[in-house]
Tab-separated table of C-alpha atoms in Angstrom:
chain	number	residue	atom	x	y	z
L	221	UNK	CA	0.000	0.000	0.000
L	222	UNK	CA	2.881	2.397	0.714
L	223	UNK	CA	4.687	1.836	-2.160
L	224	UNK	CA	1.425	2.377	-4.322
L	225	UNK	CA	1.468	5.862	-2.317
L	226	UNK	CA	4.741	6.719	-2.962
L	227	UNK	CA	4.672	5.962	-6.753
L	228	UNK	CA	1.017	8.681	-6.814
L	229	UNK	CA	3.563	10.844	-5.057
L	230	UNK	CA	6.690	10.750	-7.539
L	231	UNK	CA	4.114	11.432	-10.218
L	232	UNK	CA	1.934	14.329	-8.913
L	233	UNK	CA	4.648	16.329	-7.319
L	234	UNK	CA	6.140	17.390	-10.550
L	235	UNK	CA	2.886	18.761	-11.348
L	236	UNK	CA	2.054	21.378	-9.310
L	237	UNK	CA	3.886	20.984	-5.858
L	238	UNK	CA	7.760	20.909	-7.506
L	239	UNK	CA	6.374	22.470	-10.564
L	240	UNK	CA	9.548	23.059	-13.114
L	241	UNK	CA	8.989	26.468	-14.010
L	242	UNK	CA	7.117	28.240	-11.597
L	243	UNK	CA	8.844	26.698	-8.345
L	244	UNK	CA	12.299	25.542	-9.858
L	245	UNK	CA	12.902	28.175	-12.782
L	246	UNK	CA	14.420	25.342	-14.371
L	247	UNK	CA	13.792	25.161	-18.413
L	248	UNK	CA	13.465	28.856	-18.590
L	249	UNK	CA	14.467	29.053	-22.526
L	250	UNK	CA	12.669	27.010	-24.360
L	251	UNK	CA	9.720	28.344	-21.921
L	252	UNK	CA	10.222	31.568	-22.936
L	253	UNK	CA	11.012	30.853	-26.156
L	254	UNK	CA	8.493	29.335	-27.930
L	255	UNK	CA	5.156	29.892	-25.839
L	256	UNK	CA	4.441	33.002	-28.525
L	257	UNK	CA	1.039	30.460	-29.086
L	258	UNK	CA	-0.313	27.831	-26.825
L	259	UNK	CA	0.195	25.043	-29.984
L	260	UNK	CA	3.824	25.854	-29.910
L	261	UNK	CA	3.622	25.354	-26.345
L	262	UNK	CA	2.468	22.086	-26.326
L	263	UNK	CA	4.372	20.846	-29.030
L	264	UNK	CA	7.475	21.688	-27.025
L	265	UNK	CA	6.311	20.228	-23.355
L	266	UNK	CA	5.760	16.819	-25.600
L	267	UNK	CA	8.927	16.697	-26.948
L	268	UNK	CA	10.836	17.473	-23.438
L	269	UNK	CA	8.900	14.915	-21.973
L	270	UNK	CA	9.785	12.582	-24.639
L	271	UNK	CA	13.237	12.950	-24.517
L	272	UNK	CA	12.834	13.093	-20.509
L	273	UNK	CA	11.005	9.703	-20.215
L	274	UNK	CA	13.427	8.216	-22.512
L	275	UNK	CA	16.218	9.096	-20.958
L	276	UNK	CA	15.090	8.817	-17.625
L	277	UNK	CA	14.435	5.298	-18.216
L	278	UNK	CA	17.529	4.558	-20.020
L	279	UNK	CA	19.890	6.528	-17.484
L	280	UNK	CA	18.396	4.922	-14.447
L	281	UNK	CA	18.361	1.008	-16.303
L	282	UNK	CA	22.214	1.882	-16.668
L	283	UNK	CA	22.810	3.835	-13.524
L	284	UNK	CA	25.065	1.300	-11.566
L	285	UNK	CA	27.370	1.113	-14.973
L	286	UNK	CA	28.155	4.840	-15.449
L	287	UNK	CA	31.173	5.652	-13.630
L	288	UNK	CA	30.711	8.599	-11.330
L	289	UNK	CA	32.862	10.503	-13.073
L	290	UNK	CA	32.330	10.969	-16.173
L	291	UNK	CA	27.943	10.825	-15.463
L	292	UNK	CA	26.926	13.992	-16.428
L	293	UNK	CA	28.646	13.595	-20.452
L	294	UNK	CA	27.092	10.058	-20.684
L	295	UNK	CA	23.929	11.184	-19.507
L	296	UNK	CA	24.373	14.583	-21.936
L	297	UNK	CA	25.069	11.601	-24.442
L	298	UNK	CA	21.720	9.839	-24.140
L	299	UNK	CA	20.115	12.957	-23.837
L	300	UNK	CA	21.296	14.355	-27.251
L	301	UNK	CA	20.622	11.054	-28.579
L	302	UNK	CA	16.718	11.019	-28.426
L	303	UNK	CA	16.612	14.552	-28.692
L	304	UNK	CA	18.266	13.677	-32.590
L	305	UNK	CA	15.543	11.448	-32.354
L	306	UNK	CA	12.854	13.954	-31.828
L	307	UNK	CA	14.399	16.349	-33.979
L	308	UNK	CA	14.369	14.184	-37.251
L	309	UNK	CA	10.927	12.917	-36.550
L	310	UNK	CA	9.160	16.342	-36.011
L	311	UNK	CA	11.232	17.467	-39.163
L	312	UNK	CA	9.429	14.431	-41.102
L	313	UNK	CA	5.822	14.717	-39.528
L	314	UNK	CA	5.239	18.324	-38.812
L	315	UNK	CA	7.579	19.884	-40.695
L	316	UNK	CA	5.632	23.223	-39.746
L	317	UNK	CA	5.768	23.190	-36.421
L	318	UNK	CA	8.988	21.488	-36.799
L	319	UNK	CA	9.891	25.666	-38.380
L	320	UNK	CA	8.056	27.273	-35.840
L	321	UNK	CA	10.094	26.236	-33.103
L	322	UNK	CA	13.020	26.262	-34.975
L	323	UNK	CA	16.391	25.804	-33.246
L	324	UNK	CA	14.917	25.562	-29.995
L	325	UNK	CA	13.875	21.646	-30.350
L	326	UNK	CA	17.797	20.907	-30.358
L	327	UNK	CA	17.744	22.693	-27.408
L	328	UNK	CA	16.449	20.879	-25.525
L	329	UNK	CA	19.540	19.128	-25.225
L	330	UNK	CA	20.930	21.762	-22.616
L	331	UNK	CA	17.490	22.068	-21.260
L	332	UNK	CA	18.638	22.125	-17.480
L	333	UNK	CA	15.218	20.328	-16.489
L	334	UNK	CA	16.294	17.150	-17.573
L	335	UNK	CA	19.984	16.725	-16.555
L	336	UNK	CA	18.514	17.995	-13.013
L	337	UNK	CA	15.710	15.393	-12.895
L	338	UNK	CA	18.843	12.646	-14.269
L	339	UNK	CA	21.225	14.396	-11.436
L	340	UNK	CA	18.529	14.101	-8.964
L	341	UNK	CA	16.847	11.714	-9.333
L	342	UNK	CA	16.686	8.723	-12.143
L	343	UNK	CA	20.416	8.308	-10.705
L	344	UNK	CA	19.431	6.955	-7.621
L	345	UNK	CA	15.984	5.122	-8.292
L	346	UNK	CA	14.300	2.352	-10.104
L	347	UNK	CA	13.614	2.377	-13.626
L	348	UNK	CA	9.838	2.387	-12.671
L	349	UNK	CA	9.632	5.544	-10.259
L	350	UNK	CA	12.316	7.508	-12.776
L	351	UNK	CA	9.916	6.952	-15.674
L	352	UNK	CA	6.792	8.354	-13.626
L	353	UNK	CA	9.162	11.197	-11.919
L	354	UNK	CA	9.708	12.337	-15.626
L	355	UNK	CA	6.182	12.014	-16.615
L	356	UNK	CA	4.689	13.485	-13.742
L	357	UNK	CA	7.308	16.566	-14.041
L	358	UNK	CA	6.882	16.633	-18.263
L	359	UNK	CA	3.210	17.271	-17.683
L	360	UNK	CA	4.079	20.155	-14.768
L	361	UNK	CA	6.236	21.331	-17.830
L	362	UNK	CA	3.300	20.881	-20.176
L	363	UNK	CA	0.886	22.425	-17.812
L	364	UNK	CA	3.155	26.027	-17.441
L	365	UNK	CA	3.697	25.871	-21.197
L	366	UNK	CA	0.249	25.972	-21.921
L	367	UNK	CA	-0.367	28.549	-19.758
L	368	UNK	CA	2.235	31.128	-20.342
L	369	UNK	CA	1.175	30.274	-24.321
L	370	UNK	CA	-2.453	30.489	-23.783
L	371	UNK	CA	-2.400	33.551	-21.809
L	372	UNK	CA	0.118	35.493	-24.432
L	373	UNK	CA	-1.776	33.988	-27.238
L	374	UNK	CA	-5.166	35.125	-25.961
L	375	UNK	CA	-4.054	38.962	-25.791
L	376	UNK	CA	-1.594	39.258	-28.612
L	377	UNK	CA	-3.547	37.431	-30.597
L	378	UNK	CA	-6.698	37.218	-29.899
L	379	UNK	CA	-6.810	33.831	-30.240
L	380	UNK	CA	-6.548	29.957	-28.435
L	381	UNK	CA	-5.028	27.421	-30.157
L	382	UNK	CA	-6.480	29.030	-33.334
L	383	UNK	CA	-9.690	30.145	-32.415
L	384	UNK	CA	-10.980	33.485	-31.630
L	385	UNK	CA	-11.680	33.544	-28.156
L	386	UNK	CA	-11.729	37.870	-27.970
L	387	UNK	CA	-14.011	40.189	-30.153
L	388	UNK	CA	-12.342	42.119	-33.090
L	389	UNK	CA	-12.718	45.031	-31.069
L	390	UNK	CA	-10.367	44.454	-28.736
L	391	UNK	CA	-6.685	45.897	-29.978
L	392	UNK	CA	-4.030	42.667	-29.584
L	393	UNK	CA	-1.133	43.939	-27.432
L	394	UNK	CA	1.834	43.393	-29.286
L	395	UNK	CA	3.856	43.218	-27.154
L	396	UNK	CA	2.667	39.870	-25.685
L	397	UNK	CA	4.148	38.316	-28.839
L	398	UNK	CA	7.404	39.643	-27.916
L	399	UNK	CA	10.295	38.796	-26.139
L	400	UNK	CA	9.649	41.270	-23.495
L	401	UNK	CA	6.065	39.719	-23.318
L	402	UNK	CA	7.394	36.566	-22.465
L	403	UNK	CA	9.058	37.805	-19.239
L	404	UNK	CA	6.631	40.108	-17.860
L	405	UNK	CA	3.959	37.357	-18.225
L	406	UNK	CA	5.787	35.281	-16.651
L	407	UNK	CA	6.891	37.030	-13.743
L	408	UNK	CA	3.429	38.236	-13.049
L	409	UNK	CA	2.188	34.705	-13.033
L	410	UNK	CA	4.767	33.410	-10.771
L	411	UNK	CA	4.055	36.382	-8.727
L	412	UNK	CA	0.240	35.350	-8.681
L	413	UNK	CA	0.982	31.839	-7.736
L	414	UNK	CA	3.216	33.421	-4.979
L	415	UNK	CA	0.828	35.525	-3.373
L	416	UNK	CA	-2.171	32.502	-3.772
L	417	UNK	CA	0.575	30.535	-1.713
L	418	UNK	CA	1.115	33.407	0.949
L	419	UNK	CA	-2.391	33.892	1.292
L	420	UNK	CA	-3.075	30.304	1.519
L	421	UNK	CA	-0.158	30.106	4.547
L	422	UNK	CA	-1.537	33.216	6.768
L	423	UNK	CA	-4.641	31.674	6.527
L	424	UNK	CA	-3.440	28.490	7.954
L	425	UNK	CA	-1.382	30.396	10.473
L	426	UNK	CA	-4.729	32.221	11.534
L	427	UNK	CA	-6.833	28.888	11.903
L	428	UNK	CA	-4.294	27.138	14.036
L	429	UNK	CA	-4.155	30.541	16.301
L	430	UNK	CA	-7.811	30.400	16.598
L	431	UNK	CA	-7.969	26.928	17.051
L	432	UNK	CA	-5.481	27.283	20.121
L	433	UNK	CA	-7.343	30.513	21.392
L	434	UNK	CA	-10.624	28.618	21.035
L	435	UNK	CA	-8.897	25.570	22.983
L	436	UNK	CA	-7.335	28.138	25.707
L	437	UNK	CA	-10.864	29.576	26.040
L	438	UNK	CA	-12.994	27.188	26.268
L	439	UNK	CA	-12.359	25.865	29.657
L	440	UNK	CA	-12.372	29.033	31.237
L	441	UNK	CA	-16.279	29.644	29.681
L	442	UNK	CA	-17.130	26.255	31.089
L	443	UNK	CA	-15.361	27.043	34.458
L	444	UNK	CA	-18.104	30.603	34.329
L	445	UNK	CA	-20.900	27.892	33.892
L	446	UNK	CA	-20.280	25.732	36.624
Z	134	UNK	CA	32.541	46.544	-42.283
Z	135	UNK	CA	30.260	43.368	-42.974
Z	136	UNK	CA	32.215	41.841	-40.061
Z	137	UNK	CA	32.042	44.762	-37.168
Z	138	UNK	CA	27.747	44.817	-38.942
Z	139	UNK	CA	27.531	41.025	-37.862
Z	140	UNK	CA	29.522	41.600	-34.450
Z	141	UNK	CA	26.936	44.209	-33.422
Z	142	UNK	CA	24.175	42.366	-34.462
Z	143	UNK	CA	24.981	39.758	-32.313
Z	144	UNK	CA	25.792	42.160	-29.323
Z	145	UNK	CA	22.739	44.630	-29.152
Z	146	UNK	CA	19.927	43.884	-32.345
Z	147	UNK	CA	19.558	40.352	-31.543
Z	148	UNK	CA	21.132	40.294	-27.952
Z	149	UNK	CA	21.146	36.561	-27.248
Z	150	UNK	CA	19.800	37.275	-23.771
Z	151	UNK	CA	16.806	39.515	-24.491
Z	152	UNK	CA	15.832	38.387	-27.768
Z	153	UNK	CA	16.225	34.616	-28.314
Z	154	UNK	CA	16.264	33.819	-24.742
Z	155	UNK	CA	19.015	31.958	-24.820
Z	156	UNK	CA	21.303	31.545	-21.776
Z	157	UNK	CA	18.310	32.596	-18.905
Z	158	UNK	CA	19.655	30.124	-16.426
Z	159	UNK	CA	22.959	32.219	-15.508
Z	160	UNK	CA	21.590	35.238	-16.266
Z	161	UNK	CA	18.644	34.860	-13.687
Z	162	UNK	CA	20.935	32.488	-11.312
Z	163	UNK	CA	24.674	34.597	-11.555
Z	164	UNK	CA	22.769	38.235	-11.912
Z	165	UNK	CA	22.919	39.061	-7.808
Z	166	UNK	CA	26.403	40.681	-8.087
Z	167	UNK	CA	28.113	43.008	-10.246
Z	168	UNK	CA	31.510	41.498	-10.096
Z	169	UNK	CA	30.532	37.201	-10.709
Z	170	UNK	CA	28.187	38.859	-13.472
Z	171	UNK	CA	30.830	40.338	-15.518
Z	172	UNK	CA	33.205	37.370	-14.723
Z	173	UNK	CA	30.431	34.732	-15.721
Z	174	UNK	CA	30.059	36.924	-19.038
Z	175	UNK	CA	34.180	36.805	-19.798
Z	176	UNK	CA	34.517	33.179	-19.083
Z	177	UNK	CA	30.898	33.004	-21.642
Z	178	UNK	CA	32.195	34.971	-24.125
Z	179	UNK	CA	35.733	33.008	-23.545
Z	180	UNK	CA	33.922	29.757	-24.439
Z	181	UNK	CA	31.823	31.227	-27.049
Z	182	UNK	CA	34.835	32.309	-29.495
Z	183	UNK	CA	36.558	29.309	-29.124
Z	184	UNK	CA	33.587	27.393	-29.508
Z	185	UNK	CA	32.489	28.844	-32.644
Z	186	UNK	CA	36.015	27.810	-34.266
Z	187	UNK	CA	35.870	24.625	-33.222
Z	188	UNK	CA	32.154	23.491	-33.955
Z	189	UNK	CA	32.884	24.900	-37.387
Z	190	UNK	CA	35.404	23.291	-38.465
Z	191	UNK	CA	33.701	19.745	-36.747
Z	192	UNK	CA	31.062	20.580	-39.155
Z	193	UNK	CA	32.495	21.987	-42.320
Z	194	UNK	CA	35.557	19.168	-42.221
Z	195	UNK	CA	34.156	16.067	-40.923
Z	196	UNK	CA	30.753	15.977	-40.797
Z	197	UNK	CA	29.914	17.252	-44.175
Z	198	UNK	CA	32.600	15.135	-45.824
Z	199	UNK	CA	31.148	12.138	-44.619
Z	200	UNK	CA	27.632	12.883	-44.661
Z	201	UNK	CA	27.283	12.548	-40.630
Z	202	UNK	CA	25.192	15.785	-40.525
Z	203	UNK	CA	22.431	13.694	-38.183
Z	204	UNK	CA	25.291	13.635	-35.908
Z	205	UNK	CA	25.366	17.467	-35.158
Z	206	UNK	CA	23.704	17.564	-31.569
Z	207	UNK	CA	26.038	14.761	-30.536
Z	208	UNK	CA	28.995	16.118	-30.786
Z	209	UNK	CA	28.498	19.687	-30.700
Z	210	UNK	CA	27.456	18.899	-27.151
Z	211	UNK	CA	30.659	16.729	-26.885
Z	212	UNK	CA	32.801	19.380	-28.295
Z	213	UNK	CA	31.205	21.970	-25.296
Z	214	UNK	CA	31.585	19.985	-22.689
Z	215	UNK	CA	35.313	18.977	-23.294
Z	216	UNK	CA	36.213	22.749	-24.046
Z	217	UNK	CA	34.725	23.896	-21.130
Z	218	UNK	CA	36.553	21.438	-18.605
Z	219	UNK	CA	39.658	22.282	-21.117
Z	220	UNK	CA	39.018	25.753	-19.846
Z	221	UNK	CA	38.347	24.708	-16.712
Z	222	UNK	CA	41.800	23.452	-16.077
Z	223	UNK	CA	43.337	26.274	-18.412
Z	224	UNK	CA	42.033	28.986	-15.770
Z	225	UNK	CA	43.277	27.170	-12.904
Z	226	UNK	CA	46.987	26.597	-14.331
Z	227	UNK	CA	46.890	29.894	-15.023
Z	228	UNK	CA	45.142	32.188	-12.602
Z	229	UNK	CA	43.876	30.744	-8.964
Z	230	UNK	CA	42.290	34.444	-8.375
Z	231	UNK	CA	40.441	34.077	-11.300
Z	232	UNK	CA	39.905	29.966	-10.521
Z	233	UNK	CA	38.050	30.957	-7.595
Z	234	UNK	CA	36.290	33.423	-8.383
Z	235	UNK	CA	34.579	32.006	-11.323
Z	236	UNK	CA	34.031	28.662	-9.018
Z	237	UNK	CA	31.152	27.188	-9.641
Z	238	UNK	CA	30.064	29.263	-12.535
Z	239	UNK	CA	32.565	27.565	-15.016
Z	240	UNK	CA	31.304	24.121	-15.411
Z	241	UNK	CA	27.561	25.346	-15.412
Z	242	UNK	CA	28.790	26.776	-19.041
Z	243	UNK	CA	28.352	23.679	-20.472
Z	244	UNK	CA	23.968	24.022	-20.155
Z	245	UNK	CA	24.122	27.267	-21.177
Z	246	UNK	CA	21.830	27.009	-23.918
Z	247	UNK	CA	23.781	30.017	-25.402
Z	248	UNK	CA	26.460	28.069	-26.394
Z	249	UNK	CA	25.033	25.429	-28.177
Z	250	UNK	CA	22.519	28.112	-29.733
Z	251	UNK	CA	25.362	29.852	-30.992
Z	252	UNK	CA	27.101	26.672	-32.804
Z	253	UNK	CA	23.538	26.128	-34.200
Z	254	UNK	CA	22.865	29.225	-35.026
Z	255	UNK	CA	26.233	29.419	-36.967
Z	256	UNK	CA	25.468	26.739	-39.071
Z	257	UNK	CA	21.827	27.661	-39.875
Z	258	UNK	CA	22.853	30.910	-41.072
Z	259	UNK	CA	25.639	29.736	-42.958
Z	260	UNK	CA	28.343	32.130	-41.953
Z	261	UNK	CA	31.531	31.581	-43.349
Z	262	UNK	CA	34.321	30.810	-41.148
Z	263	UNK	CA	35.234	34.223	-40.181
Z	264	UNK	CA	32.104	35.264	-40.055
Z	265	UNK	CA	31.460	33.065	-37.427
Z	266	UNK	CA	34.011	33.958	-35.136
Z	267	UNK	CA	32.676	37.515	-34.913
Z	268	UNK	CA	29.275	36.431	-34.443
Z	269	UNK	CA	30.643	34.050	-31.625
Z	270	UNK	CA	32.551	37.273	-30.185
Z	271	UNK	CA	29.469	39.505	-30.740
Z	272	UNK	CA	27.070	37.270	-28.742
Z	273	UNK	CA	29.452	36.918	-25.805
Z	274	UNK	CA	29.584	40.863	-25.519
Z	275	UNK	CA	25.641	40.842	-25.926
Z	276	UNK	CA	25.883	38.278	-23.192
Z	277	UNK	CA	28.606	39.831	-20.952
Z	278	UNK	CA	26.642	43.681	-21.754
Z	279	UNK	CA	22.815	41.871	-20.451
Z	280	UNK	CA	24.173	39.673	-17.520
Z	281	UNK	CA	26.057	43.292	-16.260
Z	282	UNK	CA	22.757	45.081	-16.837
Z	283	UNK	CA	20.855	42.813	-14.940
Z	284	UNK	CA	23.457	42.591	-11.680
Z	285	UNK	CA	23.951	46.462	-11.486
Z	286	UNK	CA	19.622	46.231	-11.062
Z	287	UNK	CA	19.289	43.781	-8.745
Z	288	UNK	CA	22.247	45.465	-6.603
Z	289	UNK	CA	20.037	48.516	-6.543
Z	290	UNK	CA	16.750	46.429	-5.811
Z	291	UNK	CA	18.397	44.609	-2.874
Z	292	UNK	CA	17.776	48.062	-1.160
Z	293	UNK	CA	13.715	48.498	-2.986
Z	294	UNK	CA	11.077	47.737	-1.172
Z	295	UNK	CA	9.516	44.893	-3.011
Z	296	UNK	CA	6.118	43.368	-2.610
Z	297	UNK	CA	6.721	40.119	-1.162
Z	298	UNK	CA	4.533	37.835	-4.172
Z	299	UNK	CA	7.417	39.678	-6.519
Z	300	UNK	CA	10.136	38.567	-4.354
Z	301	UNK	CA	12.711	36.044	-6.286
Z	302	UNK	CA	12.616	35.277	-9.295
Z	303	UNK	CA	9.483	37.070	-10.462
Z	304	UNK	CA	10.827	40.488	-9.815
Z	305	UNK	CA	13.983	39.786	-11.874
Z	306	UNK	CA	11.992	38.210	-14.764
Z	307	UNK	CA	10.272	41.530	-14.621
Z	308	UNK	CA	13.066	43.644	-14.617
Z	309	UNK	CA	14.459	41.170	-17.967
Z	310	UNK	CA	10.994	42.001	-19.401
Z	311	UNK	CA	11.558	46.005	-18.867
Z	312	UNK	CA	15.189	45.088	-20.374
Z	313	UNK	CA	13.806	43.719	-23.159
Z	314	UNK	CA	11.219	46.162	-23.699
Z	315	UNK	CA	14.557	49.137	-23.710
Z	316	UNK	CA	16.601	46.561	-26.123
Z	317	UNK	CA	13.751	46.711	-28.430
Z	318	UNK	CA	14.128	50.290	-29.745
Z	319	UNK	CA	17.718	49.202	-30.994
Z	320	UNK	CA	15.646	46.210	-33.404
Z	321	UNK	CA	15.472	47.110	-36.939
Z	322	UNK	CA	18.587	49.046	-37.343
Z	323	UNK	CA	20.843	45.958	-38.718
Z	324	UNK	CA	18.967	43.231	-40.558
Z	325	UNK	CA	21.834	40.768	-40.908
């Protein structure tokens, strides 16, 4: 029962709790990069978390042979290997999204997201719990992508994933679609997700005061009854 | 004239920093002082130059010969990761001042996605061989020139008063934004 526990856990905290880009800031260019549309975005979550998954599973079949060392060029090795993979692939399916994103798919090589979840963690684990530690943190990955795209798309373009979500009369900022859009949308989000968390934390802080107010009160009201 | 047009390009037009986001990792992580800034920009733009020689000539004289282009991402990351602990050592021979100050900073070079970007970027645009060294030159400047920025900012915001949500890393992507937003008036005056 534990171990089923445990395995939930190495999944879901990638998502939200250890999120990549909003707690880590790990992965920052190709997050900034590309997310000028949400489609871009997602394209570019599923190819990290190809390459991640691949090479978390390889890496942590082959951990106990990799001398210490020399780890971190073997696992850049493996790394650049699927992400050649990846690379020729999108070039042959989608060869226009392939363009959009340009030279940020080989990239993802340096990517610091995966040789930190390699480092951290598919190093010292199973192949089982590395392969749904890399899932669960490609869809955290996936999940900020889509945001920061959907929320630049929707006001410097007016659209989501293509359709028109805002009336013609409202003026696209361009500036969204910019570089500089990139970063201040994404340091207001993280600052929203900030304040959510420091709001969420005084609350708690308040309800555990009360709680031992209530407690510290309580016997003196009933010691007034009696 | 072609050559200095590419190198400024590079530099300030299409800063590597504030325009293809490349290399955000040290800038955001090595930004909090003035002095490991402009050192983490010399030993960038160090790596840079030397790397733009060397990934050429991988590419022009043995992978094109032999028809190994599929091979690029492979060893250009190879090539990175040697030169960097090449320089590594280099610095430390030479300079233990300079060893320890750049500490830590020197081996992260090898994930700065500016590097790689740069040998990529070289061979997309088909720059011929000199032409490649001054674009390797111009985006360490651009590098060194954003990274400084950024530090001499956050030494004066150490001293702001800043909401506490903003604290971290969300003020300083703000501040890149503003950056980026002030880098933008320079776009459109070199279209190389």
């Amino acid at each position: 029962m534990s171990k089923n526990v445990s395995a939930v856990k190495d999944f879901t905290k990638g998502l939200w709790e250890q999120n990549a880009v909003f707690k880590q800031v790990l992965g920052m260019c190709p997050t900034l990069a590309v997310t000028v549309s949400a489609i871009n975005g997602i394209a570019m979550a599923l190819a990290t978390t190809f390459v991640l998954v691949f090479s978390s599973m390889i890496i942590s079949l082959i951990r106990k042979l990799i001398p210490t060392q020399v780890r971190i060029a073997s696992y850049i090795l493996i790394i650049a290997t699927f992400v050649t993979i990846v690379d020729l692939v999108m070039k042959a399916l989608f060869p226009e999204l392939s363009k959009a994103l340009g030279p940020y798919i080989p990239l993802i090589v340096v990517n610091c997201l995966i040789l930190g979840r390699q480092e951290a963690f598919s190093s010292k684990n199973g192949v089982f719990r590395s392969v749904l530690d890399a899932l669960g943190m490609g869809a955290g990955f996936l999940l900020a992508l889509f945001m920061l795209g959907g929320v630049r798309e929707i006001l410097g373009s007016r659209t989501l994933l293509g359709f028109q979500v805002l009336p013609n009369l409202y003026e696209p900022w361009l500036v969204m679609i910019l570089p500089a859009g990139a970063f201040l949308t994404l340091g207001l989000l993280m600052a929203y997700f900030n304040n959510r968390e420091i709001n969420k934390k005084t609350k708690q802080r308040e309800a555990i005061l009360q709680k031992h107010l209530s407690s510290k009160q309580s016997p003196a009201v009933e010691g007034g009854e009696a | 004239m072609e050559l200095f047009l590419i190198f400024l390009s590079a530099a300030i037009v299409n800063n590597f920093v504030l325009a293809y986001f490349l290399g955000i990792c040290p800038f955001i992580g090595v930004s909090s002082k003035l002095s490991s800034a402009v050192s983490m920009g010399m030993a960038t733009t160090f790596v840079m130059t030397i790397t733009s020689i060397v990934t050429w000539l991988i590419y022009h004289m043995i992978l094109i010969p032999f028809n190994l282009e599929f091979l690029q991402y492979v060893s250009f990351i190879l090539v990175i990761a040697s030169l960097v602990q090449f320089v590594e050592m280099f610095i430390k021979k030479v300079s233990q001042p300079l060893y320890r100050a750049l500490g830590i900073f020197l081996p992260l070079i090898t994930t700065n996605c500016a590097i790689l970007g740069l040998a990529l970027f070289i061979i997309l645009r088909e720059y011929t061989f000199i032409e490649g060294i001054f674009y390797g030159l111009g985006a360490g400047a651009g590098f060194t020139l954003a990274i400084s920025i950024m530090a001499g900012i956050r030494e004066e915001l150490d001293l702001a008063d800043v909401p506490k949500p903003f604290q971290g890393a969300a003020i300083t992507l703000i501040v890149a934004g503003i950056l980026a937003l002030a880098f933008m008036g320079f776009s459109g005056m070199i279209s190389v």
